[in-house]
Amino acid sequence: MSQTKPMIEIYGTAVICASCVNAPSSKDTYEWLQAAIDRKYPNQGYDIRYIDIEGPIENERDQDYASRIQEDEFFYPLVLINDEVVGEGYVQLKPVFTALENLGFIPDETV
């Protein structure tokens, strides 16, 4: 596996995306992804963070993504792994898992 832990970022807000009918909230997506990753890749380190695009944002990069979502360039929740977009709107596990495995994660085949 690579030396540095992947950074997984979920940008979103409490309001469910209007274009994402029946999708979970951004915060629910954050919690769901974290649980799914922990189950499929136990004991493999990564960092995960949730950024509320309507809350106070402390850095320019996060503000840039928040603005791009608010200007409809991206749907939310927006999921990035190491700065690469792997999902937006109705997030699916397969692209997230593929990105992690490309970074050296090894799935637990018993799951």
CSV table of N, CA and C in Angstrom, one decimal:
chain,number,residue,atom,x,y,z
A,1,MET,N,0.8,-1.2,0.0
A,1,MET,CA,0.0,0.0,0.0
A,1,MET,C,0.9,1.2,0.0
A,2,SER,N,0.4,2.4,-0.5
A,2,SER,CA,1.2,3.6,-0.6
A,2,SER,C,1.5,4.1,0.8
A,3,GLN,N,2.5,4.9,0.9
A,3,GLN,CA,3.1,5.3,2.2
A,3,GLN,C,2.1,6.3,2.9
A,4,THR,N,1.5,7.2,2.2
A,4,THR,CA,0.6,8.1,2.8
A,4,THR,C,-0.9,7.7,2.8
A,5,LYS,N,-1.6,8.0,3.8
A,5,LYS,CA,-3.0,7.7,3.9
A,5,LYS,C,-3.8,8.5,2.9
A,6,PRO,N,-4.7,7.9,2.1
A,6,PRO,CA,-5.6,8.6,1.3
A,6,PRO,C,-6.5,9.6,2.0
A,7,MET,N,-6.7,10.7,1.4
A,7,MET,CA,-7.7,11.7,2.0
A,7,MET,C,-9.0,11.7,1.3
A,8,ILE,N,-10.0,11.3,2.0
A,8,ILE,CA,-11.4,11.2,1.4
A,8,ILE,C,-12.1,12.5,1.9
A,9,GLU,N,-12.7,13.2,1.0
A,9,GLU,CA,-13.4,14.4,1.4
A,9,GLU,C,-14.8,14.4,0.8
A,10,ILE,N,-15.8,14.7,1.7
A,10,ILE,CA,-17.2,14.8,1.3
A,10,ILE,C,-17.7,16.2,1.5
A,11,TYR,N,-18.0,16.9,0.4
A,11,TYR,CA,-18.6,18.2,0.4
A,11,TYR,C,-20.1,18.1,0.3
A,12,GLY,N,-20.8,18.8,1.2
A,12,GLY,CA,-22.2,18.8,1.1
A,12,GLY,C,-22.9,19.7,2.1
A,13,THR,N,-24.2,19.5,2.3
A,13,THR,CA,-25.0,20.3,3.2
A,13,THR,C,-26.1,19.5,3.7
A,14,ALA,N,-26.8,20.0,4.7
A,14,ALA,CA,-27.9,19.3,5.4
A,14,ALA,C,-29.1,19.1,4.4
A,15,VAL,N,-29.2,20.0,3.5
A,15,VAL,CA,-30.3,19.9,2.5
A,15,VAL,C,-30.0,18.9,1.5
A,16,ILE,N,-30.9,18.0,1.2
A,16,ILE,CA,-30.7,17.0,0.2
A,16,ILE,C,-30.7,17.6,-1.2
A,17,CYS,N,-29.8,17.2,-2.0
A,17,CYS,CA,-29.7,17.7,-3.4
A,17,CYS,C,-31.0,17.6,-4.1
A,18,ALA,N,-31.5,18.7,-4.7
A,18,ALA,CA,-32.8,18.7,-5.4
A,18,ALA,C,-32.8,17.7,-6.6
A,19,SER,N,-31.7,17.5,-7.2
A,19,SER,CA,-31.6,16.6,-8.4
A,19,SER,C,-31.4,15.2,-8.0
A,20,CYS,N,-31.2,14.9,-6.7
A,20,CYS,CA,-30.8,13.6,-6.3
A,20,CYS,C,-32.0,12.9,-5.5
A,21,VAL,N,-33.1,12.7,-6.2
A,21,VAL,CA,-34.3,12.1,-5.6
A,21,VAL,C,-34.0,10.8,-4.9
A,22,ASN,N,-34.5,10.7,-3.7
A,22,ASN,CA,-34.3,9.5,-2.9
A,22,ASN,C,-32.8,9.2,-2.4
A,23,ALA,N,-31.9,10.1,-2.6
A,23,ALA,CA,-30.6,10.0,-2.2
A,23,ALA,C,-30.4,10.3,-0.7
A,24,PRO,N,-29.5,9.8,0.0
A,24,PRO,CA,-29.3,10.2,1.4
A,24,PRO,C,-28.7,11.6,1.5
A,25,SER,N,-28.7,12.1,2.6
A,25,SER,CA,-28.1,13.5,2.8
A,25,SER,C,-26.6,13.4,2.7
A,26,SER,N,-26.0,14.5,2.6
A,26,SER,CA,-24.5,14.5,2.5
A,26,SER,C,-23.8,13.9,3.8
A,27,LYS,N,-24.4,14.3,4.9
A,27,LYS,CA,-23.8,13.7,6.2
A,27,LYS,C,-24.0,12.2,6.3
A,28,ASP,N,-25.2,11.8,5.8
A,28,ASP,CA,-25.5,10.3,5.8
A,28,ASP,C,-24.5,9.6,4.9
A,29,THR,N,-24.2,10.3,3.7
A,29,THR,CA,-23.3,9.7,2.8
A,29,THR,C,-21.9,9.6,3.4
A,30,TYR,N,-21.5,10.6,4.1
A,30,TYR,CA,-20.2,10.6,4.8
A,30,TYR,C,-20.1,9.4,5.8
A,31,GLU,N,-21.2,9.2,6.6
A,31,GLU,CA,-21.2,8.1,7.6
A,31,GLU,C,-21.3,6.8,6.9
A,32,TRP,N,-22.1,6.7,5.9
A,32,TRP,CA,-22.2,5.4,5.1
A,32,TRP,C,-20.9,5.0,4.5
A,33,LEU,N,-20.2,6.0,3.8
A,33,LEU,CA,-18.9,5.7,3.2
A,33,LEU,C,-17.9,5.2,4.2
A,34,GLN,N,-17.8,5.9,5.3
A,34,GLN,CA,-16.9,5.6,6.3
A,34,GLN,C,-17.1,4.1,6.8
A,35,ALA,N,-18.3,3.8,7.1
A,35,ALA,CA,-18.7,2.4,7.5
A,35,ALA,C,-18.4,1.4,6.5
A,36,ALA,N,-18.7,1.7,5.2
A,36,ALA,CA,-18.5,0.7,4.1
A,36,ALA,C,-17.0,0.5,3.9
A,37,ILE,N,-16.2,1.6,4.0
A,37,ILE,CA,-14.7,1.5,3.8
A,37,ILE,C,-14.1,0.7,4.9
A,38,ASP,N,-14.5,1.0,6.1
A,38,ASP,CA,-14.0,0.3,7.3
A,38,ASP,C,-14.3,-1.2,7.2
A,39,ARG,N,-15.5,-1.5,6.7
A,39,ARG,CA,-15.9,-2.9,6.6
A,39,ARG,C,-15.1,-3.7,5.5
A,40,LYS,N,-15.0,-3.0,4.3
A,40,LYS,CA,-14.3,-3.7,3.2
A,40,LYS,C,-12.8,-3.7,3.3
A,41,TYR,N,-12.2,-2.7,3.9
A,41,TYR,CA,-10.8,-2.5,4.0
A,41,TYR,C,-10.4,-2.3,5.5
A,42,PRO,N,-10.6,-3.4,6.3
A,42,PRO,CA,-10.3,-3.2,7.8
A,42,PRO,C,-8.8,-2.9,8.0
A,43,ASN,N,-8.6,-2.1,9.0
A,43,ASN,CA,-7.2,-1.8,9.4
A,43,ASN,C,-6.3,-1.2,8.3
A,44,GLN,N,-6.9,-0.5,7.4
A,44,GLN,CA,-6.2,0.2,6.3
A,44,GLN,C,-6.4,1.7,6.5
A,45,GLY,N,-5.4,2.4,6.8
A,45,GLY,CA,-5.5,3.8,7.2
A,45,GLY,C,-5.9,4.7,6.0
A,46,TYR,N,-6.8,5.7,6.4
A,46,TYR,CA,-7.2,6.8,5.5
A,46,TYR,C,-7.7,7.9,6.4
A,47,ASP,N,-7.8,9.1,5.9
A,47,ASP,CA,-8.4,10.2,6.6
A,47,ASP,C,-9.6,10.5,5.8
A,48,ILE,N,-10.6,10.9,6.6
A,48,ILE,CA,-11.9,11.3,6.0
A,48,ILE,C,-12.4,12.6,6.6
A,49,ARG,N,-13.0,13.5,5.8
A,49,ARG,CA,-13.5,14.7,6.4
A,49,ARG,C,-14.7,15.1,5.7
A,50,TYR,N,-15.6,15.8,6.4
A,50,TYR,CA,-16.9,16.3,5.9
A,50,TYR,C,-16.8,17.8,5.9
A,51,ILE,N,-17.1,18.4,4.8
A,51,ILE,CA,-17.1,19.9,4.7
A,51,ILE,C,-18.5,20.4,4.3
A,52,ASP,N,-19.1,21.1,5.3
A,52,ASP,CA,-20.4,21.7,5.1
A,52,ASP,C,-20.3,22.9,4.2
A,53,ILE,N,-20.8,22.9,3.0
A,53,ILE,CA,-20.6,24.0,2.1
A,53,ILE,C,-21.4,25.3,2.5
A,54,GLU,N,-22.3,25.1,3.4
A,54,GLU,CA,-23.0,26.3,3.9
A,54,GLU,C,-22.5,26.8,5.3
A,55,GLY,N,-21.6,26.1,5.8
A,55,GLY,CA,-21.0,26.5,7.1
A,55,GLY,C,-19.8,27.4,6.9
A,56,PRO,N,-19.2,27.7,8.0
A,56,PRO,CA,-17.9,28.5,7.9
A,56,PRO,C,-16.8,27.6,7.3
A,57,ILE,N,-16.2,28.1,6.3
A,57,ILE,CA,-15.1,27.4,5.6
A,57,ILE,C,-13.8,28.1,5.8
A,58,GLU,N,-12.8,27.3,6.3
A,58,GLU,CA,-11.6,27.9,6.8
A,58,GLU,C,-10.5,28.1,5.7
A,59,ASN,N,-10.6,27.4,4.6
A,59,ASN,CA,-9.5,27.5,3.6
A,59,ASN,C,-10.0,27.8,2.2
A,60,GLU,N,-9.1,28.3,1.4
A,60,GLU,CA,-9.5,28.7,0.0
A,60,GLU,C,-9.9,27.6,-0.8
A,61,ARG,N,-9.2,26.4,-0.7
A,61,ARG,CA,-9.5,25.3,-1.5
A,61,ARG,C,-10.9,24.8,-1.3
A,62,ASP,N,-11.2,24.6,0.0
A,62,ASP,CA,-12.6,24.2,0.4
A,62,ASP,C,-13.6,25.2,-0.1
A,63,GLN,N,-13.3,26.5,0.0
A,63,GLN,CA,-14.2,27.5,-0.4
A,63,GLN,C,-14.4,27.4,-1.9
A,64,ASP,N,-13.4,27.1,-2.7
A,64,ASP,CA,-13.5,27.0,-4.1
A,64,ASP,C,-14.4,25.8,-4.5
A,65,TYR,N,-14.3,24.7,-3.8
A,65,TYR,CA,-15.2,23.5,-4.1
A,65,TYR,C,-16.6,23.9,-3.7
A,66,ALA,N,-16.8,24.6,-2.6
A,66,ALA,CA,-18.1,24.9,-2.1
A,66,ALA,C,-18.8,25.9,-3.1
A,67,SER,N,-18.0,26.8,-3.6
A,67,SER,CA,-18.6,27.8,-4.6
A,67,SER,C,-18.9,27.1,-5.9
A,68,ARG,N,-18.1,26.1,-6.3
A,68,ARG,CA,-18.4,25.4,-7.6
A,68,ARG,C,-19.6,24.5,-7.4
A,69,ILE,N,-19.9,24.0,-6.3
A,69,ILE,CA,-21.1,23.2,-6.0
A,69,ILE,C,-22.3,24.2,-6.0
A,70,GLN,N,-22.2,25.3,-5.3
A,70,GLN,CA,-23.3,26.2,-5.3
A,70,GLN,C,-23.6,26.9,-6.6
A,71,GLU,N,-22.6,26.9,-7.5
A,71,GLU,CA,-22.8,27.4,-8.9
A,71,GLU,C,-23.2,26.3,-9.9
A,72,ASP,N,-23.5,25.1,-9.3
A,72,ASP,CA,-24.0,23.9,-10.1
A,72,ASP,C,-23.0,23.3,-11.0
A,73,GLU,N,-21.7,23.5,-10.7
A,73,GLU,CA,-20.7,22.8,-11.5
A,73,GLU,C,-20.6,21.3,-11.1
A,74,PHE,N,-20.9,21.1,-9.8
A,74,PHE,CA,-21.0,19.7,-9.2
A,74,PHE,C,-22.3,19.6,-8.5
A,75,PHE,N,-22.8,18.3,-8.4
A,75,PHE,CA,-23.8,18.0,-7.5
A,75,PHE,C,-23.2,17.7,-6.1
A,76,TYR,N,-24.0,17.8,-5.1
A,76,TYR,CA,-23.5,17.3,-3.8
A,76,TYR,C,-24.4,16.2,-3.3
A,77,PRO,N,-23.9,15.3,-2.5
A,77,PRO,CA,-22.5,15.4,-1.9
A,77,PRO,C,-21.5,15.1,-3.1
A,78,LEU,N,-20.4,15.8,-2.9
A,78,LEU,CA,-19.2,15.6,-3.8
A,78,LEU,C,-18.2,14.9,-3.1
A,79,VAL,N,-17.7,13.8,-3.6
A,79,VAL,CA,-16.7,12.9,-3.0
A,79,VAL,C,-15.4,13.0,-3.7
A,80,LEU,N,-14.3,13.3,-3.0
A,80,LEU,CA,-13.0,13.3,-3.6
A,80,LEU,C,-12.1,12.4,-2.8
A,81,ILE,N,-11.2,11.7,-3.6
A,81,ILE,CA,-10.1,11.0,-2.9
A,81,ILE,C,-8.8,11.5,-3.5
A,82,ASN,N,-8.0,12.0,-2.6
A,82,ASN,CA,-6.7,12.6,-3.0
A,82,ASN,C,-6.9,13.6,-4.2
A,83,ASP,N,-7.9,14.5,-4.0
A,83,ASP,CA,-8.2,15.6,-5.0
A,83,ASP,C,-8.8,15.1,-6.3
A,84,GLU,N,-9.2,13.8,-6.4
A,84,GLU,CA,-9.8,13.3,-7.6
A,84,GLU,C,-11.3,13.1,-7.3
A,85,VAL,N,-12.2,13.6,-8.1
A,85,VAL,CA,-13.6,13.4,-8.0
A,85,VAL,C,-14.0,11.9,-8.3
A,86,VAL,N,-14.6,11.3,-7.3
A,86,VAL,CA,-15.0,9.9,-7.5
A,86,VAL,C,-16.5,9.7,-7.4
A,87,GLY,N,-17.2,10.7,-7.0
A,87,GLY,CA,-18.6,10.6,-7.0
A,87,GLY,C,-19.3,12.0,-6.7
A,88,GLU,N,-20.5,12.1,-7.2
A,88,GLU,CA,-21.2,13.3,-6.9
A,88,GLU,C,-22.7,13.0,-7.0
A,89,GLY,N,-23.5,13.7,-6.2
A,89,GLY,CA,-25.0,13.5,-6.2
A,89,GLY,C,-25.3,12.2,-5.6
A,90,TYR,N,-25.7,11.2,-6.4
A,90,TYR,CA,-26.1,9.9,-5.8
A,90,TYR,C,-24.8,9.1,-5.9
A,91,VAL,N,-24.0,9.0,-4.8
A,91,VAL,CA,-22.7,8.4,-4.7
A,91,VAL,C,-22.8,6.9,-4.7
A,92,GLN,N,-22.0,6.2,-5.5
A,92,GLN,CA,-22.0,4.8,-5.5
A,92,GLN,C,-20.6,4.3,-4.9
A,93,LEU,N,-20.7,3.1,-4.4
A,93,LEU,CA,-19.5,2.5,-3.8
A,93,LEU,C,-18.4,2.1,-4.8
A,94,LYS,N,-18.8,1.5,-5.9
A,94,LYS,CA,-17.8,1.0,-6.8
A,94,LYS,C,-16.7,1.9,-7.2
A,95,PRO,N,-17.0,3.2,-7.6
A,95,PRO,CA,-15.9,4.1,-8.0
A,95,PRO,C,-15.0,4.4,-6.8
A,96,VAL,N,-15.6,4.5,-5.6
A,96,VAL,CA,-14.8,4.8,-4.4
A,96,VAL,C,-13.9,3.7,-4.1
A,97,PHE,N,-14.4,2.4,-4.1
A,97,PHE,CA,-13.6,1.2,-3.9
A,97,PHE,C,-12.5,1.1,-4.9
A,98,THR,N,-12.8,1.4,-6.2
A,98,THR,CA,-11.8,1.3,-7.3
A,98,THR,C,-10.7,2.3,-7.0
A,99,ALA,N,-11.0,3.5,-6.7
A,99,ALA,CA,-10.0,4.5,-6.4
A,99,ALA,C,-9.1,4.1,-5.2
A,100,LEU,N,-9.7,3.5,-4.2
A,100,LEU,CA,-8.9,3.1,-3.0
A,100,LEU,C,-8.0,1.9,-3.4
A,101,GLU,N,-8.5,1.0,-4.2
A,101,GLU,CA,-7.7,-0.2,-4.6
A,101,GLU,C,-6.6,0.3,-5.5
A,102,ASN,N,-6.8,1.3,-6.3
A,102,ASN,CA,-5.7,1.8,-7.2
A,102,ASN,C,-4.6,2.5,-6.3
A,103,LEU,N,-5.0,2.8,-5.1
A,103,LEU,CA,-4.0,3.4,-4.2
A,103,LEU,C,-3.4,2.3,-3.3
A,104,GLY,N,-3.7,1.1,-3.5
A,104,GLY,CA,-3.1,0.0,-2.8
A,104,GLY,C,-3.9,-0.7,-1.7
A,105,PHE,N,-5.2,-0.3,-1.6
A,105,PHE,CA,-6.0,-0.9,-0.6
A,105,PHE,C,-6.3,-2.3,-1.0
A,106,ILE,N,-6.4,-3.3,-0.1
A,106,ILE,CA,-6.7,-4.7,-0.3
A,106,ILE,C,-8.0,-5.0,0.4
A,107,PRO,N,-9.0,-5.4,-0.4
A,107,PRO,CA,-10.3,-5.7,0.2
A,107,PRO,C,-10.2,-7.0,1.0
A,108,ASP,N,-11.1,-7.0,2.0
A,108,ASP,CA,-11.3,-8.2,2.8
A,108,ASP,C,-12.3,-9.0,2.1
A,109,GLU,N,-11.9,-10.1,1.6
A,109,GLU,CA,-12.7,-11.0,0.7
A,109,GLU,C,-13.8,-11.7,1.4
A,110,THR,N,-13.8,-11.6,2.8
A,110,THR,CA,-14.9,-12.3,3.5
A,110,THR,C,-16.1,-11.4,3.6
A,111,VAL,N,-16.0,-10.1,3.2
A,111,VAL,CA,-17.1,-9.2,3.3
A,111,VAL,C,-18.0,-9.3,2.1
